[in-house]
Amino acid sequence: MNRNRTRTLRLTTMAVIVITIVIGAVKNAGTGSLSAFGVDNISMICPLGYLETALAGRDVMPRLLIPFFVIAGLTVLLGRVFCGWICPIPLVRKLLVNKIDEVKKTTTNSSSHDGPTQPVLKEDEAVKTACSQENSDAKKNSSSGLIVLGVTLGSSAICGFPVFCLICPIGLVFATLFALIRLVHFNEPTMDLIVFPAIVVIELVLLKEWCSKLCPVGALLSFFSRFNRSLVPTVDRSLCLEESQDTRCQRCRSACCFDVDLKDGRGTGGISDCTKCRECADNCPVQAIRFPWR
C-alpha cells in the first residue's frame, strides 16, 4: 500500500471517529468519548480508566469488567490497533507538533549553512556509534512502560481517585472539544479552553516520546498485545536488502515511531509495541514486510 495513502487513511479514520463523537455531543446523544462511551444499554470504558477506578474505589464493578475483557480480547486479537488507527493523539501531533518541528528544522537548517561543516564519520565508526547508542537506549527504556503503568495504578490506589485521568491527553482532547461546543452553543467560556490544550501541548511537545515510552494506556495495551499473533509484521529475508545484498538499510526501523527492529530485535521497542500503522512496510524499498493474518 502506498505510504501516503496509508497515512492518510489512518488520519482520516481518527478524524471520522473524533467528528462522530463531536456530532454525538452536539446532538446530545450521550455517546460520550473514547474515555467512556456507550449506546443505549451498551457501555464501554477505557481499560486503564477502569483499573484506576477499581483500585481507587476498592470495587471490581462487574458491569464494567466485561467491557474491560472485551477490549483486552480485541487487543490480543489485533494488537495495538487503537494506538495506530483510533487514538486521536497522532492526529493532534500531525496538526500541531509536526508543524512546530518543521519550523524548528527550518530554523536549524538555515543557521547550519552559516556555521562550520560537521565532520563525517567513517562507515565503521558510524556503525560503532550507532550500536553503542542502541545498547544504551535499550537498557534505559526496556521497562519504562511497566514502570509508568505501575506508578499510574499505584497513585490511583493511594490517592483514592484516577489521578492520570486528570492529565490523559486523549481525554483532554475531547474535553477541549466539548468546551468548544459549550462555548458555541451556550456562550459559556471556561478556563478549560486554556488549561486543557496547554496540558496537551506540554505533553506532546516537551515530552516527544509520550506515545512510545510514557503513555500508560499504551503500556497496558502493549501488555495485552504480548499475546497477539495476528497481523504481526514479518520480514521476508530473501527480499530484505540487508540479507540478500548485505546492505545496511534500517528503513523499516527508522520509520517506526516505537523503534521496533523487525529483523534483529535491537530496537528499544518490542513487537508488542507494534500499532499496525504499516509505516515499516510502506517505507521498505523492496516490499519485504508483510502483515499476515495467522
Short mmCIF file of C-alpha atoms in Angstrom, two decimals:
data_model
loop_
_atom_site.label_atom_id
_atom_site.label_comp_id
_atom_site.label_asym_id
_atom_site.label_seq_id
_atom_site.Cartn_x
_atom_site.Cartn_y
_atom_site.Cartn_z
CA MET A 1 0.00 0.00 0.00
CA ASN A 2 1.23 3.49 -0.87
CA ARG A 3 2.88 5.23 2.07
CA ASN A 4 0.93 8.48 1.79
CA ARG A 5 -2.29 6.58 1.16
CA THR A 6 -1.90 4.51 4.33
CA ARG A 7 -1.04 7.52 6.46
CA THR A 8 -3.96 9.47 5.01
CA LEU A 9 -6.29 6.53 5.68
CA ARG A 10 -5.14 6.33 9.31
CA LEU A 11 -5.55 10.06 9.91
CA THR A 12 -8.94 10.01 8.16
CA THR A 13 -10.10 7.16 10.41
CA MET A 14 -9.05 9.11 13.50
CA ALA A 15 -10.77 12.26 12.21
CA VAL A 16 -14.02 10.40 11.44
CA ILE A 17 -14.09 8.97 14.97
CA VAL A 18 -13.49 12.41 16.50
CA ILE A 19 -16.15 14.01 14.28
CA THR A 20 -18.64 11.26 15.14
CA ILE A 21 -18.13 11.84 18.86
CA VAL A 22 -18.44 15.62 18.40
CA ILE A 23 -21.70 15.16 16.46
CA GLY A 24 -22.99 12.95 19.26
CA ALA A 25 -22.20 15.70 21.77
CA VAL A 26 -23.83 18.40 19.63
CA LYS A 27 -26.96 16.29 19.15
CA ASN A 28 -26.93 15.49 22.87
CA ALA A 29 -26.91 11.78 22.05
CA GLY A 30 -24.93 10.95 25.18
CA THR A 31 -22.42 8.76 23.35
CA GLY A 32 -19.51 10.08 25.44
CA SER A 33 -15.90 9.89 24.21
CA LEU A 34 -13.14 7.33 23.83
CA SER A 35 -12.56 7.53 27.59
CA ALA A 36 -16.10 6.34 28.30
CA PHE A 37 -18.78 5.83 25.69
CA GLY A 38 -22.00 3.96 25.17
CA VAL A 39 -25.07 3.47 23.02
CA ASP A 40 -28.36 2.52 24.69
CA ASN A 41 -27.53 -0.32 27.11
CA ILE A 42 -24.05 -0.92 25.71
CA SER A 43 -21.34 0.91 27.62
CA MET A 44 -17.53 0.84 27.40
CA ILE A 45 -14.77 2.47 29.41
CA CYS A 46 -11.07 2.98 28.86
CA PRO A 47 -9.34 -0.15 30.24
CA LEU A 48 -6.82 1.93 32.15
CA GLY A 49 -9.60 4.13 33.49
CA TYR A 50 -11.40 1.02 34.69
CA LEU A 51 -8.35 -0.28 36.55
CA GLU A 52 -7.70 3.13 38.10
CA THR A 53 -11.32 3.48 39.23
CA ALA A 54 -11.45 -0.08 40.55
CA LEU A 55 -8.28 0.40 42.58
CA ALA A 56 -9.36 3.84 43.82
CA GLY A 57 -12.79 2.64 44.93
CA ARG A 58 -11.71 -0.85 46.02
CA ASP A 59 -14.56 -2.16 43.87
CA VAL A 60 -14.45 -4.62 40.94
CA MET A 61 -17.54 -3.07 39.27
CA PRO A 62 -18.79 -6.23 37.47
CA ARG A 63 -20.75 -4.29 34.85
CA LEU A 64 -17.55 -2.65 33.59
CA LEU A 65 -15.45 -5.78 33.97
CA ILE A 66 -17.00 -7.32 30.86
CA PRO A 67 -16.09 -4.36 28.56
CA PHE A 68 -12.59 -4.46 30.04
CA PHE A 69 -12.15 -8.08 28.98
CA VAL A 70 -13.68 -7.29 25.57
CA ILE A 71 -11.06 -4.60 24.94
CA ALA A 72 -8.32 -6.87 26.26
CA GLY A 73 -9.50 -9.66 23.94
CA LEU A 74 -9.60 -7.37 20.91
CA THR A 75 -6.07 -6.22 21.68
CA VAL A 76 -4.88 -9.81 21.94
CA LEU A 77 -6.52 -10.49 18.58
CA LEU A 78 -5.49 -7.34 16.69
CA GLY A 79 -2.62 -5.86 18.70
CA ARG A 80 -2.33 -2.14 19.43
CA VAL A 81 -4.54 -1.04 16.55
CA PHE A 82 -6.12 1.53 18.87
CA CYS A 83 -2.87 3.49 19.00
CA GLY A 84 -2.29 3.35 15.25
CA TRP A 85 -5.80 3.80 13.87
CA ILE A 86 -8.21 5.14 16.55
CA CYS A 87 -6.43 7.26 19.16
CA PRO A 88 -6.68 10.99 18.27
CA ILE A 89 -3.23 11.86 19.59
CA PRO A 90 -1.36 11.05 16.32
CA LEU A 91 -3.84 13.33 14.55
CA VAL A 92 -3.20 16.13 17.06
CA ARG A 93 0.53 15.52 16.74
CA LYS A 94 0.27 15.77 12.96
CA LEU A 95 -1.66 19.05 13.13
CA LEU A 96 0.29 20.64 15.99
CA VAL A 97 3.61 19.11 16.94
CA ASN A 98 4.81 18.33 13.42
CA LYS A 99 4.27 21.94 12.42
CA ILE A 100 6.38 23.11 15.35
CA ASP A 101 9.09 20.59 14.46
CA GLU A 102 9.07 21.78 10.84
CA VAL A 103 9.62 25.37 11.96
CA LYS A 104 12.49 24.31 14.24
CA LYS A 105 14.02 22.17 11.49
CA THR A 106 13.83 25.05 9.00
CA THR A 107 15.49 27.41 11.51
CA THR A 108 18.21 24.87 12.28
CA ASN A 109 18.92 24.19 8.62
CA SER A 110 19.16 27.88 7.80
CA SER A 111 21.56 28.52 10.66
CA SER A 112 23.66 25.45 9.89
CA HIS A 113 24.53 26.81 6.45
CA ASP A 114 26.30 29.71 8.11
CA GLY A 115 28.27 27.54 10.55
CA PRO A 116 31.24 25.26 10.08
CA THR A 117 30.81 21.96 8.29
CA GLN A 118 30.41 18.98 10.60
CA PRO A 119 32.95 16.18 10.23
CA VAL A 120 31.73 12.96 8.65
CA LEU A 121 32.49 9.70 10.42
CA LYS A 122 33.85 6.73 8.59
CA GLU A 123 31.38 3.93 7.98
CA ASP A 124 32.83 1.60 10.63
CA GLU A 125 32.92 4.42 13.18
CA ALA A 126 29.32 5.34 12.40
CA VAL A 127 28.24 1.75 12.87
CA LYS A 128 30.04 1.50 16.22
CA THR A 129 28.49 4.76 17.39
CA ALA A 130 25.01 3.63 16.35
CA CYS A 131 25.42 0.29 18.10
CA SER A 132 26.56 1.91 21.33
CA GLN A 133 23.59 4.25 21.25
CA GLU A 134 21.24 1.34 20.59
CA ASN A 135 22.58 -0.63 23.54
CA SER A 136 22.40 2.29 25.96
CA ASP A 137 18.87 3.23 24.86
CA ALA A 138 17.67 -0.36 25.10
CA LYS A 139 18.94 -0.67 28.67
CA LYS A 140 17.45 2.68 29.63
CA ASN A 141 13.95 2.20 28.17
CA SER A 142 13.30 -1.55 28.31
CA SER A 143 10.89 -1.37 31.27
CA SER A 144 9.71 2.24 31.13
CA GLY A 145 6.18 1.28 30.10
CA LEU A 146 5.61 -1.05 33.02
CA ILE A 147 7.10 1.48 35.43
CA VAL A 148 4.77 4.22 34.18
CA LEU A 149 1.81 1.84 34.32
CA GLY A 150 2.71 0.80 37.88
CA VAL A 151 3.04 4.41 39.02
CA THR A 152 -0.30 5.26 37.41
CA LEU A 153 -2.19 2.43 39.09
CA GLY A 154 -0.37 2.91 42.38
CA SER A 155 -1.19 6.62 42.53
CA SER A 156 -4.88 5.84 41.99
CA ALA A 157 -4.89 3.28 44.80
CA ILE A 158 -3.11 5.66 47.17
CA CYS A 159 -4.98 8.86 46.33
CA GLY A 160 -8.40 7.25 46.04
CA PHE A 161 -9.24 8.60 42.57
CA PRO A 162 -7.95 8.04 38.98
CA VAL A 163 -5.08 10.53 39.00
CA PHE A 164 -3.89 10.01 35.44
CA CYS A 165 -7.35 10.75 34.04
CA LEU A 166 -6.75 14.39 35.01
CA ILE A 167 -3.87 14.70 32.54
CA CYS A 168 -4.62 11.98 29.97
CA PRO A 169 -4.16 13.67 26.57
CA ILE A 170 -6.86 11.51 24.98
CA GLY A 171 -9.45 12.69 27.48
CA LEU A 172 -8.19 16.28 27.38
CA VAL A 173 -8.56 16.45 23.59
CA PHE A 174 -12.23 15.55 23.84
CA ALA A 175 -12.70 17.74 26.92
CA THR A 176 -11.39 20.67 24.87
CA LEU A 177 -13.81 19.89 22.04
CA PHE A 178 -16.71 19.65 24.49
CA ALA A 179 -15.69 23.01 25.99
CA LEU A 180 -15.76 24.50 22.48
CA ILE A 181 -19.25 23.10 21.96
CA ARG A 182 -20.44 24.72 25.20
CA LEU A 183 -18.89 28.00 24.10
CA VAL A 184 -20.59 27.95 20.70
CA HIS A 185 -23.98 26.62 21.81
CA PHE A 186 -24.40 28.17 25.24
CA ASN A 187 -21.86 31.02 25.19
CA GLU A 188 -20.10 29.55 28.23
CA PRO A 189 -16.40 30.44 28.07
CA THR A 190 -14.39 28.50 30.62
CA MET A 191 -10.77 28.08 31.63
CA ASP A 192 -10.97 24.58 30.14
CA LEU A 193 -10.27 26.13 26.74
CA ILE A 194 -6.89 27.33 28.05
CA VAL A 195 -5.84 24.74 30.61
CA PHE A 196 -6.68 21.54 28.69
CA PRO A 197 -4.94 22.48 25.40
CA ALA A 198 -1.95 23.75 27.38
CA ILE A 199 -1.52 20.38 29.11
CA VAL A 200 -1.81 18.55 25.78
CA VAL A 201 0.81 20.81 24.19
CA ILE A 202 3.18 20.28 27.11
CA GLU A 203 2.78 16.51 26.92
CA LEU A 204 3.20 16.24 23.15
CA VAL A 205 5.75 18.99 22.50
CA LEU A 206 8.01 18.75 25.54
CA LEU A 207 7.55 15.01 26.04
CA LYS A 208 8.03 13.93 22.42
CA GLU A 209 8.32 10.26 23.33
CA TRP A 210 4.99 10.26 25.13
CA CYS A 211 3.33 7.62 22.96
CA SER A 212 6.27 5.22 22.87
CA LYS A 213 7.57 5.45 26.44
CA LEU A 214 5.35 7.49 28.74
CA CYS A 215 1.73 6.68 27.90
CA PRO A 216 0.24 4.25 30.46
CA VAL A 217 -2.68 3.46 28.15
CA GLY A 218 -0.21 2.28 25.52
CA ALA A 219 1.75 0.36 28.16
CA LEU A 220 -1.40 -1.52 29.21
CA LEU A 221 -2.30 -2.30 25.60
CA SER A 222 1.27 -3.49 24.99
CA PHE A 223 0.88 -5.89 27.90
CA PHE A 224 -2.23 -7.39 26.26
CA SER A 225 -0.55 -7.28 22.85
CA ARG A 226 2.20 -9.62 24.04
CA PHE A 227 -0.24 -12.43 23.29
CA ASN A 228 -1.07 -11.09 19.81
CA ARG A 229 -0.28 -13.49 16.94
CA SER A 230 -2.25 -11.98 14.04
CA LEU A 231 -1.23 -9.12 11.74
CA VAL A 232 2.28 -9.29 13.19
CA PRO A 233 4.77 -7.76 10.72
CA THR A 234 7.27 -10.26 9.36
CA VAL A 235 10.31 -9.76 7.16
CA ASP A 236 10.89 -11.80 4.00
CA ARG A 237 14.63 -12.26 4.40
CA SER A 238 15.00 -13.33 0.78
CA LEU A 239 13.95 -9.81 -0.25
CA CYS A 240 15.47 -7.80 2.60
CA LEU A 241 18.41 -5.71 1.37
CA GLU A 242 20.46 -6.42 4.49
CA GLU A 243 20.07 -10.17 3.95
CA SER A 244 20.13 -10.52 0.17
CA GLN A 245 22.61 -7.77 -0.72
CA ASP A 246 24.45 -7.25 2.59
CA THR A 247 23.45 -3.57 2.54
CA ARG A 248 22.85 -1.53 5.69
CA CYS A 249 19.26 -0.28 5.31
CA GLN A 250 17.23 0.05 8.55
CA ARG A 251 14.49 1.94 6.69
CA CYS A 252 11.78 -0.02 8.48
CA ARG A 253 13.20 0.69 11.91
CA SER A 254 13.74 4.39 11.26
CA ALA A 255 10.13 4.70 10.07
CA CYS A 256 8.76 3.13 13.26
CA CYS A 257 7.74 5.62 15.95
CA PHE A 258 8.30 2.93 18.58
CA ASP A 259 11.78 1.90 17.34
CA VAL A 260 10.77 -1.70 16.63
CA ASP A 261 13.52 -3.61 14.82
CA LEU A 262 11.72 -6.39 12.95
CA LYS A 263 14.88 -8.01 11.65
CA ASP A 264 17.23 -8.29 14.62
CA GLY A 265 15.17 -7.05 17.57
CA ARG A 266 17.79 -4.48 18.56
CA GLY A 267 15.35 -1.58 18.87
CA THR A 268 14.07 -0.16 22.13
CA GLY A 269 10.55 -1.25 21.22
CA GLY A 270 9.29 -4.83 21.15
CA ILE A 271 6.90 -6.44 18.70
CA SER A 272 4.11 -5.99 21.26
CA ASP A 273 4.51 -2.22 20.73
CA CYS A 274 3.54 -2.53 17.06
CA THR A 275 0.46 -0.40 16.30
CA LYS A 276 -0.15 -1.91 12.82
CA CYS A 277 0.38 1.51 11.25
CA ARG A 278 2.23 -0.08 8.29
CA GLU A 279 4.88 2.64 8.21
CA CYS A 280 7.59 -0.03 8.17
CA ALA A 281 6.05 -1.87 5.22
CA ASP A 282 5.32 1.29 3.26
CA ASN A 283 8.88 2.58 3.73
CA CYS A 284 10.57 -0.70 2.76
CA PRO A 285 12.17 -0.12 -0.68
CA VAL A 286 11.74 -3.78 -1.71
CA GLN A 287 8.35 -4.54 -0.07
CA ALA A 288 9.89 -7.20 2.15
CA ILE A 289 7.49 -6.70 5.08
CA ARG A 290 4.11 -8.40 5.34
CA PHE A 291 1.28 -8.34 7.90
CA PRO A 292 -0.07 -11.91 7.67
CA TRP A 293 -3.31 -12.97 9.37
CA ARG A 294 -2.44 -16.11 11.32
#
